[in-house]
Short mmCIF file of C-alpha atoms in Angstrom, two decimals:
data_model
loop_
_atom_site.label_atom_id
_atom_site.label_comp_id
_atom_site.label_asym_id
_atom_site.label_seq_id
_atom_site.Cartn_x
_atom_site.Cartn_y
_atom_site.Cartn_z
CA UNK A 234 14.67 14.85 -13.63
CA UNK A 235 16.12 11.45 -14.66
CA UNK A 236 16.91 8.36 -13.27
CA UNK A 237 18.76 5.14 -14.71
CA UNK A 238 16.74 2.56 -15.61
CA UNK A 239 16.73 -0.67 -18.39
CA UNK A 240 15.33 -0.18 -21.44
CA UNK A 241 12.61 -3.39 -22.29
CA UNK A 242 11.73 -4.33 -25.91
CA UNK A 243 8.26 -3.33 -25.31
CA UNK A 244 8.62 0.11 -24.28
CA UNK A 245 8.98 -0.64 -20.78
CA UNK A 246 11.26 0.73 -18.27
CA UNK A 247 12.77 -1.48 -15.22
CA UNK A 248 14.40 0.01 -12.29
CA UNK A 249 15.91 -3.63 -11.71
CA UNK A 250 17.36 -6.33 -13.88
CA UNK A 251 16.25 -9.08 -11.95
CA UNK A 252 15.34 -12.83 -13.63
CA UNK A 253 12.04 -13.75 -12.46
CA UNK A 254 11.50 -17.60 -11.12
CA UNK A 255 7.44 -17.06 -10.72
CA UNK A 256 5.82 -20.51 -9.47
CA UNK A 257 2.33 -20.87 -11.35
CA UNK A 258 0.89 -22.92 -8.57
CA UNK A 259 1.28 -23.03 -4.74
CA UNK A 260 2.54 -26.86 -5.46
CA UNK A 261 5.25 -25.43 -7.46
CA UNK A 262 6.76 -22.78 -4.61
CA UNK A 263 9.15 -25.14 -3.29
CA UNK A 264 10.80 -25.60 -6.77
CA UNK A 265 11.05 -22.16 -7.64
CA UNK A 266 12.54 -20.99 -4.10
CA UNK A 267 15.33 -23.46 -4.35
CA UNK A 268 16.12 -22.31 -7.89
CA UNK A 269 16.09 -18.92 -6.54
CA UNK A 270 18.48 -19.47 -4.06
CA UNK A 271 21.29 -21.32 -6.17
CA UNK A 272 21.46 -18.55 -8.70
CA UNK A 273 22.35 -15.03 -8.01
CA UNK A 274 20.84 -12.12 -9.90
CA UNK A 275 17.17 -14.29 -9.62
CA UNK A 276 14.15 -13.63 -7.56
CA UNK A 277 11.55 -16.01 -7.05
CA UNK A 278 7.40 -15.06 -6.58
CA UNK A 279 5.64 -17.69 -4.48
CA UNK A 280 1.74 -17.53 -3.64
CA UNK A 281 -1.01 -19.87 -2.66
CA UNK A 282 -3.11 -20.20 -5.43
CA UNK A 283 -3.42 -21.32 -8.88
CA UNK A 284 -5.36 -25.13 -8.42
CA UNK A 285 -9.17 -26.56 -6.65
CA UNK A 286 -10.76 -22.31 -7.36
CA UNK A 287 -13.47 -20.92 -9.40
CA UNK A 288 -12.57 -20.12 -12.90
CA UNK A 289 -12.62 -16.31 -12.37
CA UNK A 290 -9.92 -16.78 -9.84
CA UNK A 291 -8.01 -19.21 -12.24
CA UNK A 292 -8.10 -16.36 -14.90
CA UNK A 293 -7.13 -14.11 -12.06
CA UNK A 294 -3.88 -15.86 -11.49
CA UNK A 295 -2.98 -16.71 -14.74
CA UNK A 296 -3.60 -12.51 -15.94
CA UNK A 297 -1.37 -11.81 -12.29
CA UNK A 298 1.38 -14.20 -13.53
CA UNK A 299 1.45 -12.46 -16.91
CA UNK A 300 1.32 -9.05 -15.53
CA UNK A 301 4.03 -10.14 -13.39
CA UNK A 302 6.51 -11.74 -15.87
CA UNK A 303 5.61 -8.35 -18.33
CA UNK A 304 6.64 -6.21 -15.42
CA UNK A 305 9.59 -4.27 -16.85
CA UNK A 306 12.04 -5.14 -13.54
CA UNK A 307 12.43 -8.53 -14.73
CA UNK A 308 15.16 -9.11 -17.49
CA UNK A 309 13.48 -12.64 -18.37
CA UNK A 310 11.21 -15.05 -16.25
CA UNK A 311 11.22 -18.87 -15.62
CA UNK A 312 7.86 -20.39 -15.06
CA UNK A 313 7.92 -23.27 -13.16
CA UNK A 314 4.77 -25.81 -13.24
CA UNK A 315 3.61 -28.37 -10.93
CA UNK A 316 2.02 -29.65 -14.20
CA UNK A 317 -1.42 -30.50 -12.96
CA UNK A 318 -2.63 -27.25 -12.10
CA UNK A 319 -5.69 -25.11 -13.36
CA UNK A 320 -3.71 -22.14 -14.06
CA UNK A 321 -3.04 -21.36 -18.10
CA UNK A 322 1.00 -21.90 -18.18
CA UNK A 323 1.03 -21.79 -21.76
CA UNK A 324 -0.89 -18.76 -21.98
CA UNK A 325 1.19 -17.03 -19.31
CA UNK A 326 4.76 -17.87 -21.53
CA UNK A 327 2.93 -16.62 -24.88
CA UNK A 328 1.61 -13.65 -23.49
CA UNK A 329 4.76 -12.75 -21.42
CA UNK A 330 6.84 -13.54 -24.08
CA UNK A 331 4.90 -10.99 -26.60
CA UNK A 332 7.17 -8.68 -24.98
CA UNK A 333 10.56 -9.67 -26.42
CA UNK A 334 11.33 -11.26 -23.05
CA UNK A 335 13.03 -14.46 -22.31
CA UNK A 336 10.70 -17.06 -21.21
CA UNK A 337 11.10 -20.91 -20.12
CA UNK A 338 9.03 -23.31 -18.06
CA UNK A 339 10.37 -26.01 -16.05
CA UNK A 340 7.38 -28.65 -15.35
CA UNK A 341 8.03 -30.82 -11.91
CA UNK A 342 5.86 -33.90 -13.00
CA UNK A 343 6.91 -34.47 -16.65
CA UNK A 344 10.52 -33.45 -15.55
CA UNK A 345 10.98 -36.37 -13.01
CA UNK A 346 10.32 -34.53 -10.09
CA UNK A 347 11.58 -31.52 -7.77
CA UNK A 348 15.29 -32.55 -7.54
CA UNK A 349 15.33 -32.96 -11.80
CA UNK A 350 13.17 -29.74 -12.02
CA UNK A 351 15.26 -27.60 -9.65
CA UNK A 352 18.94 -28.78 -11.54
CA UNK A 353 17.20 -27.80 -14.92
CA UNK A 354 15.81 -24.82 -13.56
CA UNK A 355 19.05 -23.68 -12.22
CA UNK A 356 21.05 -23.97 -15.70
CA UNK A 357 18.07 -22.25 -17.43
CA UNK A 358 18.16 -19.51 -14.63
CA UNK A 359 22.20 -19.23 -15.06
CA UNK A 360 22.06 -18.29 -19.07
CA UNK A 361 19.25 -16.03 -18.28
CA UNK A 362 21.17 -14.41 -15.67
CA UNK A 363 24.22 -14.59 -18.10
CA UNK A 364 22.38 -12.74 -20.49
CA UNK A 365 20.51 -9.91 -18.45
CA UNK A 366 24.03 -9.21 -16.69
CA UNK A 367 25.14 -7.53 -20.15
CA UNK A 368 22.52 -4.85 -20.21
CA UNK A 369 23.43 -1.54 -18.76
CA UNK A 370 21.28 1.04 -17.35
CA UNK A 371 20.63 4.09 -19.58
CA UNK A 372 19.54 7.63 -18.70
CA UNK A 373 14.90 8.16 -18.56
CA UNK A 374 12.98 10.72 -17.64
CA UNK A 375 10.75 10.02 -14.39
CA UNK A 376 7.48 9.89 -16.82
CA UNK A 377 8.91 6.56 -17.35
CA UNK A 378 8.43 5.50 -13.60
CA UNK A 379 5.06 3.71 -12.75
CA UNK A 380 4.53 4.54 -9.14
CA UNK A 381 2.79 2.11 -6.63
CA UNK A 382 1.16 3.73 -3.65
CA UNK A 383 0.49 1.78 -0.34
CA UNK A 384 0.47 2.46 3.06
CA UNK A 385 0.76 -0.26 5.95
CA UNK A 386 0.65 -0.53 9.51
CA UNK A 387 -0.75 2.56 9.78
CA UNK A 388 -1.07 4.69 12.64
CA UNK A 389 -2.36 8.45 13.14
CA UNK A 390 1.07 10.26 11.82
CA UNK A 391 0.67 8.06 8.52
CA UNK A 392 -2.30 10.57 7.77
CA UNK A 393 -0.44 13.62 9.54
CA UNK A 394 2.89 13.32 7.66
CA UNK A 395 3.76 10.13 5.31
CA UNK A 396 0.91 10.18 3.46
CA UNK A 397 0.32 13.57 2.53
CA UNK A 398 4.25 13.75 1.63
CA UNK A 399 4.13 10.96 -0.75
CA UNK A 400 0.81 12.45 -1.79
CA UNK A 401 2.91 15.33 -3.10
CA UNK A 402 5.58 12.97 -4.88
CA UNK A 403 2.48 11.55 -6.64
CA UNK A 404 1.73 14.81 -7.83
CA UNK A 405 5.19 15.45 -8.80
CA UNK A 406 5.23 12.38 -10.73
CA UNK A 407 2.00 12.60 -12.49
CA UNK A 408 2.61 16.34 -13.62
CA UNK A 409 6.22 15.28 -15.23
CA UNK A 410 3.92 12.62 -17.32
CA UNK A 411 4.38 9.35 -14.78
CA UNK A 412 1.72 6.87 -14.24
CA UNK A 413 0.81 6.56 -10.31
CA UNK A 414 -1.14 3.80 -8.93
CA UNK A 415 -3.48 4.11 -6.04
CA UNK A 416 -4.83 0.62 -4.17
CA UNK A 417 -6.41 -0.46 -0.72
CA UNK A 418 -10.24 -0.04 -1.55
CA UNK A 419 -11.02 -0.70 2.30
CA UNK A 420 -9.15 2.50 2.98
CA UNK A 421 -11.60 4.58 0.93
CA UNK A 422 -14.41 3.64 3.13
CA UNK A 423 -15.42 6.94 4.72
CA UNK A 424 -13.22 9.24 2.16
CA UNK A 425 -14.66 8.13 -1.26
CA UNK A 426 -16.46 11.56 -1.76
CA UNK A 427 -13.19 13.06 -1.47
CA UNK A 428 -11.61 10.86 -3.79
CA UNK A 429 -14.31 11.16 -6.06
CA UNK A 430 -14.68 14.99 -6.38
CA UNK A 431 -10.81 14.22 -7.85
CA UNK A 432 -12.09 11.88 -10.33
CA UNK A 433 -11.54 13.14 -14.23
CA UNK A 434 -15.32 12.63 -15.03
CA UNK A 435 -18.57 11.36 -13.12
CA UNK A 436 -18.10 7.94 -14.88
CA UNK A 437 -15.02 7.34 -13.09
CA UNK A 438 -16.20 8.90 -10.05
CA UNK A 439 -19.26 6.24 -10.08
CA UNK A 440 -16.68 3.62 -10.52
CA UNK A 441 -14.76 4.57 -7.57
CA UNK A 442 -18.15 4.48 -5.38
CA UNK A 443 -19.04 1.07 -6.86
CA UNK A 444 -15.89 -0.24 -5.66
CA UNK A 445 -16.26 0.91 -2.27
CA UNK A 446 -19.57 -0.38 -2.12
CA UNK A 447 -18.63 -3.74 -3.33
CA UNK A 448 -15.71 -3.95 -0.63
CA UNK A 449 -18.29 -2.39 2.34
CA UNK A 450 -20.83 -5.04 1.42
CA UNK A 451 -18.53 -7.86 1.59
CA UNK A 452 -17.24 -6.67 4.90
CA UNK A 453 -21.02 -5.88 6.02
CA UNK A 454 -22.23 -9.73 4.85
CA UNK A 455 -19.98 -11.34 7.25
CA UNK A 456 -22.59 -9.85 10.21
CA UNK A 457 -19.66 -8.39 12.06
CA UNK A 458 -18.49 -4.80 13.33
CA UNK A 459 -15.03 -4.47 10.87
CA UNK A 460 -13.31 -2.97 13.56
CA UNK A 461 -10.38 -5.01 14.39
CA UNK A 462 -9.94 -6.25 10.52
CA UNK A 463 -10.14 -2.49 9.62
CA UNK A 464 -8.80 -0.85 11.19
CA UNK A 465 -6.70 -3.51 12.46
CA UNK A 466 -5.55 -4.08 15.92
CA UNK A 467 -2.20 -2.05 15.58
CA UNK A 468 -3.70 0.81 13.51
CA UNK A 469 -6.02 0.76 16.88
CA UNK A 470 -2.99 1.04 19.17
CA UNK A 471 -1.41 3.34 16.96
CA UNK A 472 -4.67 6.04 17.74
CA UNK A 473 -6.40 5.52 14.76
CA UNK A 474 -10.27 4.51 15.80
CA UNK A 475 -12.69 4.02 12.90
CA UNK A 476 -12.21 3.13 9.30
CA UNK A 477 -13.26 6.34 8.40
CA UNK A 478 -9.99 7.72 10.42
CA UNK A 479 -8.08 5.73 8.77
CA UNK A 480 -9.36 6.47 5.02
CA UNK A 481 -9.27 9.99 5.13
CA UNK A 482 -5.46 9.61 6.42
CA UNK A 483 -4.81 6.79 3.50
CA UNK A 484 -6.35 8.85 0.63
CA UNK A 485 -3.43 11.77 1.39
CA UNK A 486 -1.23 9.63 -0.34
CA UNK A 487 -3.06 10.17 -3.83
CA UNK A 488 -2.06 13.68 -3.70
CA UNK A 489 -4.60 16.28 -5.31
CA UNK A 490 -3.92 14.76 -9.36
CA UNK A 491 -7.24 14.32 -11.10
CA UNK A 492 -8.07 10.28 -10.96
CA UNK A 493 -7.72 9.17 -14.74
CA UNK A 494 -9.50 5.36 -14.55
CA UNK A 495 -10.43 2.66 -12.44
CA UNK A 496 -8.90 -0.64 -13.29
CA UNK A 497 -9.35 -4.24 -11.94
CA UNK A 498 -7.25 -6.09 -9.93
CA UNK A 499 -3.42 -6.55 -11.41
CA UNK A 500 -4.42 -4.46 -14.81
CA UNK A 501 -2.04 -2.58 -16.14
CA UNK A 502 -3.02 0.92 -16.69
CA UNK A 503 -3.40 2.23 -20.13
CA UNK A 504 -3.54 5.76 -19.58
CA UNK A 505 -1.01 7.72 -17.67
CA UNK A 506 -1.64 9.98 -14.48
CA UNK A 507 -2.88 8.86 -11.53
CA UNK A 508 -5.02 5.72 -11.15
CA UNK A 509 -7.30 3.51 -9.05
CA UNK A 510 -6.83 -0.09 -8.91
CA UNK A 511 -9.34 -2.41 -7.37
CA UNK A 512 -7.26 -4.23 -4.10
CA UNK A 513 -8.01 -4.74 -0.80
CA UNK A 514 -5.25 -3.25 2.14
CA UNK A 515 -3.31 -6.35 2.92
CA UNK A 516 0.31 -5.92 2.19
CA UNK A 517 0.82 -9.06 0.04
CA UNK A 518 -2.05 -9.22 -2.34
CA UNK A 519 -1.75 -5.41 -2.82
CA UNK A 520 1.99 -5.35 -3.62
CA UNK A 521 1.55 -8.07 -6.05
CA UNK A 522 -1.46 -6.12 -7.52
CA UNK A 523 0.80 -3.12 -7.90
CA UNK A 524 3.60 -5.09 -9.44
CA UNK A 525 1.32 -7.39 -11.98
CA UNK A 526 0.05 -3.66 -13.16
CA UNK A 527 3.32 -2.78 -13.72
CA UNK A 528 4.70 -0.28 -11.01
CA UNK A 529 8.60 -0.33 -11.32
CA UNK A 530 8.84 1.22 -7.47
CA UNK A 531 6.40 1.04 -4.46
CA UNK A 532 6.45 3.81 -1.91
CA UNK A 533 4.63 2.32 1.32
CA UNK A 534 4.20 4.60 4.10
CA UNK A 535 3.76 3.28 7.77
CA UNK A 536 3.17 4.55 11.02
CA UNK A 537 4.22 1.48 13.36
CA UNK A 538 6.84 0.09 11.12
CA UNK A 539 5.75 -2.70 8.46
CA UNK A 540 8.48 -4.78 7.54
CA UNK A 541 7.43 -6.09 3.65
CA UNK A 542 9.00 -5.50 0.69
CA UNK A 543 8.57 -6.91 -3.00
CA UNK A 544 10.39 -9.59 -4.65
CA UNK A 545 11.44 -7.72 -7.63
CA UNK A 546 10.21 -4.07 -6.86
CA UNK A 547 11.81 -1.88 -4.66
CA UNK A 548 9.60 -0.70 -2.09
CA UNK A 549 10.38 2.38 -0.41
CA UNK A 550 9.73 2.54 3.17
CA UNK A 551 8.54 5.75 4.65
CA UNK A 552 7.63 7.03 8.28
CA UNK A 553 6.23 9.85 10.03
CA UNK A 554 6.95 8.25 13.04
CA UNK A 555 9.68 9.15 14.97
CA UNK A 556 9.85 6.66 17.27
CA UNK A 557 9.59 3.89 14.46
CA UNK A 558 12.32 5.82 12.80
CA UNK A 559 14.57 5.20 15.78
CA UNK A 560 13.14 1.58 16.86
CA UNK A 561 13.33 0.32 13.03
CA UNK A 562 16.11 1.52 11.33
CA UNK A 563 16.60 -1.89 9.60
CA UNK A 564 13.29 -1.56 7.69
CA UNK A 565 12.63 2.08 7.18
CA UNK A 566 14.21 4.23 3.77
CA UNK A 567 12.71 7.40 4.72
CA UNK A 568 11.51 9.79 7.47
CA UNK A 569 9.56 12.68 7.36
CA UNK A 570 8.92 13.17 11.23
CA UNK A 571 10.20 16.55 10.23
CA UNK A 572 6.94 17.36 8.74
CA UNK A 573 4.98 16.68 12.59
CA UNK A 574 7.42 18.94 14.49
CA UNK A 575 7.12 21.57 11.98
CA UNK A 576 10.78 21.90 11.06
CA UNK A 577 9.87 21.09 7.22
CA UNK A 578 6.95 21.83 4.96
CA UNK A 579 4.90 19.29 2.84
CA UNK A 580 6.32 20.50 -0.06
CA UNK A 581 10.20 20.40 0.85
CA UNK A 582 9.41 16.76 1.86
CA UNK A 583 7.99 15.58 -0.84
CA UNK A 584 11.06 16.84 -3.20
CA UNK A 585 13.42 15.19 -0.72
CA UNK A 586 11.49 11.96 -1.33
CA UNK A 587 11.51 12.44 -5.07
CA UNK A 588 15.51 12.49 -4.87
CA UNK A 589 15.35 9.54 -3.01
CA UNK A 590 12.95 7.81 -5.43
CA UNK A 591 15.19 8.79 -8.09
CA UNK A 592 18.12 7.65 -6.38
CA UNK A 593 16.36 3.80 -5.76
CA UNK A 594 14.94 3.64 -9.12
CA UNK A 595 18.64 4.35 -10.28
CA UNK A 596 19.75 1.40 -8.42
CA UNK A 597 20.36 2.15 -4.66
CA UNK A 598 18.47 -0.70 -2.55
CA UNK A 599 15.95 -0.34 -0.16
CA UNK A 600 15.79 -1.99 3.51
CA UNK A 601 13.78 -4.64 2.38
CA UNK A 602 15.76 -5.75 -0.55
CA UNK A 603 18.80 -5.55 1.78
CA UNK A 604 17.38 -7.61 4.30
CA UNK A 605 15.43 -9.71 1.53
CA UNK A 606 11.90 -8.88 3.70
CA UNK A 607 9.90 -10.01 0.35
CA UNK A 608 8.42 -13.52 0.46
CA UNK A 609 4.85 -12.98 1.99
CA UNK A 610 3.15 -12.46 -1.29
CA UNK A 611 -0.06 -13.33 -3.07
CA UNK A 612 -2.91 -13.10 -5.16
CA UNK A 613 -5.99 -11.51 -4.10
CA UNK A 614 -8.52 -13.87 -4.80
CA UNK A 615 -12.58 -13.16 -4.92
CA UNK A 616 -13.82 -16.57 -4.61
CA UNK A 617 -13.50 -19.63 -1.97
CA UNK A 618 -10.46 -22.46 -2.25
CA UNK A 619 -12.45 -25.67 -2.96
CA UNK B 91 5.16 27.20 19.29
CA UNK B 92 6.34 23.93 19.97
CA UNK B 93 2.87 22.19 19.78
CA UNK B 94 1.92 19.15 22.12
CA UNK B 95 -0.73 17.97 19.99
CA UNK B 96 -2.42 18.80 16.06
CA UNK B 97 -5.86 19.74 15.27
CA UNK B 98 -6.12 19.13 11.41
CA UNK B 99 -8.63 22.09 10.89
CA UNK B 100 -10.57 24.28 12.91
CA UNK B 101 -13.76 22.44 12.61
CA UNK B 102 -12.30 19.40 14.16
CA UNK B 103 -13.60 18.46 17.67
CA UNK B 104 -10.14 16.28 18.61
CA UNK B 105 -6.79 16.68 18.30
CA UNK B 106 -3.90 14.06 17.96
CA UNK B 107 -1.39 13.74 21.05
CA UNK B 108 2.32 14.56 19.50
CA UNK B 109 3.73 13.38 22.92
CA UNK B 110 2.81 11.27 25.39
CA UNK B 111 0.51 13.20 27.98
CA UNK B 112 -0.11 12.70 31.39
CA UNK B 113 -3.61 13.03 33.22
CA UNK B 114 -3.77 16.58 34.30
CA UNK B 115 -1.22 18.23 32.03
CA UNK B 116 -1.73 21.12 29.92
CA UNK B 117 -1.65 20.39 26.22
CA UNK B 118 -0.93 23.27 23.87
CA UNK B 119 -1.48 23.76 20.10
CA UNK B 120 -2.96 25.67 17.39
CA UNK B 121 -6.41 26.51 16.28
CA UNK B 122 -6.07 27.61 13.01
CA UNK B 123 -3.37 30.57 13.95
CA UNK B 124 -4.83 30.72 17.23
CA UNK B 125 -2.77 29.27 20.66
CA UNK B 126 -5.15 27.27 22.74
CA UNK B 127 -4.43 25.01 25.36
CA UNK B 128 -6.63 21.94 26.61
CA UNK B 129 -6.20 20.41 30.39
CA UNK B 130 -6.25 16.31 29.69
CA UNK B 131 -8.29 14.44 31.85
CA UNK B 132 -6.84 10.76 30.93
CA UNK B 133 -3.13 9.54 29.89
CA UNK B 134 -2.95 10.30 26.12
CA UNK B 135 -0.49 8.62 24.15
CA UNK B 136 1.55 9.55 21.11
CA UNK B 137 -0.88 9.59 18.45
CA UNK B 138 -4.19 9.47 20.23
CA UNK B 139 -6.84 11.95 20.53
CA UNK B 140 -8.51 13.98 23.03
CA UNK B 141 -11.56 16.04 22.76
CA UNK B 142 -11.13 19.71 22.19
CA UNK B 143 -14.56 20.46 23.33
CA UNK B 144 -17.35 18.52 25.25
CA UNK B 145 -18.92 16.12 22.63
CA UNK B 146 -22.11 14.79 23.67
CA UNK B 147 -22.95 11.09 23.05
CA UNK B 148 -24.55 10.54 19.40
CA UNK B 149 -22.52 13.48 18.17
CA UNK B 150 -20.35 13.36 14.89
CA UNK B 151 -16.77 12.89 15.64
CA UNK B 152 -14.93 15.42 13.28
CA UNK B 153 -11.18 15.03 12.13
CA UNK B 154 -9.50 16.70 8.84
CA UNK B 155 -13.07 18.29 8.82
CA UNK B 156 -14.90 15.33 7.99
CA UNK B 157 -17.29 13.03 10.06
CA UNK B 158 -15.01 9.73 11.25
CA UNK B 159 -17.39 8.61 13.62
CA UNK B 160 -19.84 8.92 16.13
CA UNK B 161 -19.52 9.58 19.90
CA UNK B 162 -20.81 6.48 21.82
CA UNK B 163 -21.16 8.37 25.53
CA UNK B 164 -20.51 12.05 26.69
CA UNK B 165 -16.99 13.06 25.77
CA UNK B 166 -15.67 15.27 28.23
CA UNK B 167 -13.15 18.09 26.79
CA UNK B 168 -9.72 16.64 27.27
CA UNK B 169 -10.69 13.15 27.65
CA UNK B 170 -9.45 10.39 25.49
CA UNK B 171 -11.44 9.75 22.52
CA UNK B 172 -11.05 6.51 21.18
CA UNK B 173 -12.69 3.09 20.37
CA UNK B 174 -14.07 3.34 23.68
CA UNK B 175 -16.35 6.16 23.12
CA UNK B 176 -16.14 6.52 18.75
CA UNK B 177 -17.92 4.08 16.80
CA UNK B 178 -17.57 4.05 13.02
CA UNK B 179 -20.61 4.26 10.66
CA UNK B 180 -19.51 2.31 8.02
CA UNK B 181 -18.69 -1.46 7.57
CA UNK B 182 -21.14 -2.21 10.33
CA UNK B 183 -22.66 -5.53 9.36
CA UNK B 184 -23.45 -5.80 13.36
CA UNK B 185 -25.99 -2.97 13.14
CA UNK B 186 -28.50 -5.25 10.75
CA UNK B 187 -29.04 -7.95 14.05
CA UNK B 188 -29.61 -5.09 16.41
CA UNK B 189 -31.94 -3.48 14.19
CA UNK B 190 -30.02 -0.31 14.47
CA UNK B 191 -28.88 2.37 11.88
#
């Protein structure tokens, strides 16, 4: 099965052809956003990090921005810098440029302030869009897809229908030679023994247990029951009772493929197949981590109806809750409530979802792209803001 | 048979309602291939669970054939099984202070 994507010089294949306006620090967000708003064909990535952080987090911001910039869905990158941030802007630019992608930097402090930086950025971005618009989509096999897996605003239908259907999809893409990235380590708690059985070897299984222990210990150290945090208040209203129940439903979206490797947050997999990425469950940080790891399309299952997309990666919303499908048509892309009422098998729904993935990878817009509900993004930090 | 609830595996002691149920209603579902029914003791909203057998305080709650928590009170067959009578066993930093496990 093939999709129509954009060939990149480093061998990656994009499902979109945007010019990315990436803010390198929270203080540069507004300039990045103003440039993106004024140039059609651009998209801004904004976040709240990049300064007054410990070195481990500053390095992570730098690495995540590199990962985002390298994502094959971006044809070119404009970095918007304040000029005094801790993020290593030079390293970000150099690393992205190494993929053969055009990269430019506008710096607010050196450039005479926000208005001048916006004006310069607009001109640079316009030139980048002009060049990018000449690229044409070409046919590629689905092994060139990098699929990100996400569930959010889950209810009990997520574990019964939408997550198992995405599990079938993930298996189909992995079987074809593609890559699928599973995150949300918080939602392994209580189901990690099942996931570890899918690990390709003991070392990978141990790495999964280790991630879960770290995540659970972080929650335990706060001295509270994590309920209300996980599962969230919304999950509990939707019928989920414990983190174990949520996890048992959540891991279904990993399907049955062997887990090939475990990676740190935002790190691009260097193997094909199903992989695990260290990450929390919250939408902005997880979606950013998947995009930085190179996901070119994300499936996002939801029971109660989460609206978030991502600035330059299409996010397909899959629900098994017929009430949510009826009530939130503006945000939902794909309905699998047929699995719950018994009118469709999991396998049939999984194949139907693969067809939708190919359509979206080839250019069909998702509801999140159409509604522009894509700006609540952030980078997952391990230490304090200081 | 159109099911009112779903029991994911035959090992499970809770089932999930697939429509809003009123207290006293008979709820029909499959246990394996066998059709069974449970009269629900409470109103159960779509997506919430009820006990399919009498569950004693302290017993494991089983869904997907796996342990998903523990009963904090006796949960009679048909009663709403949720946060008021089930606790998680994981991520429980609060238990350290109470000296429990």
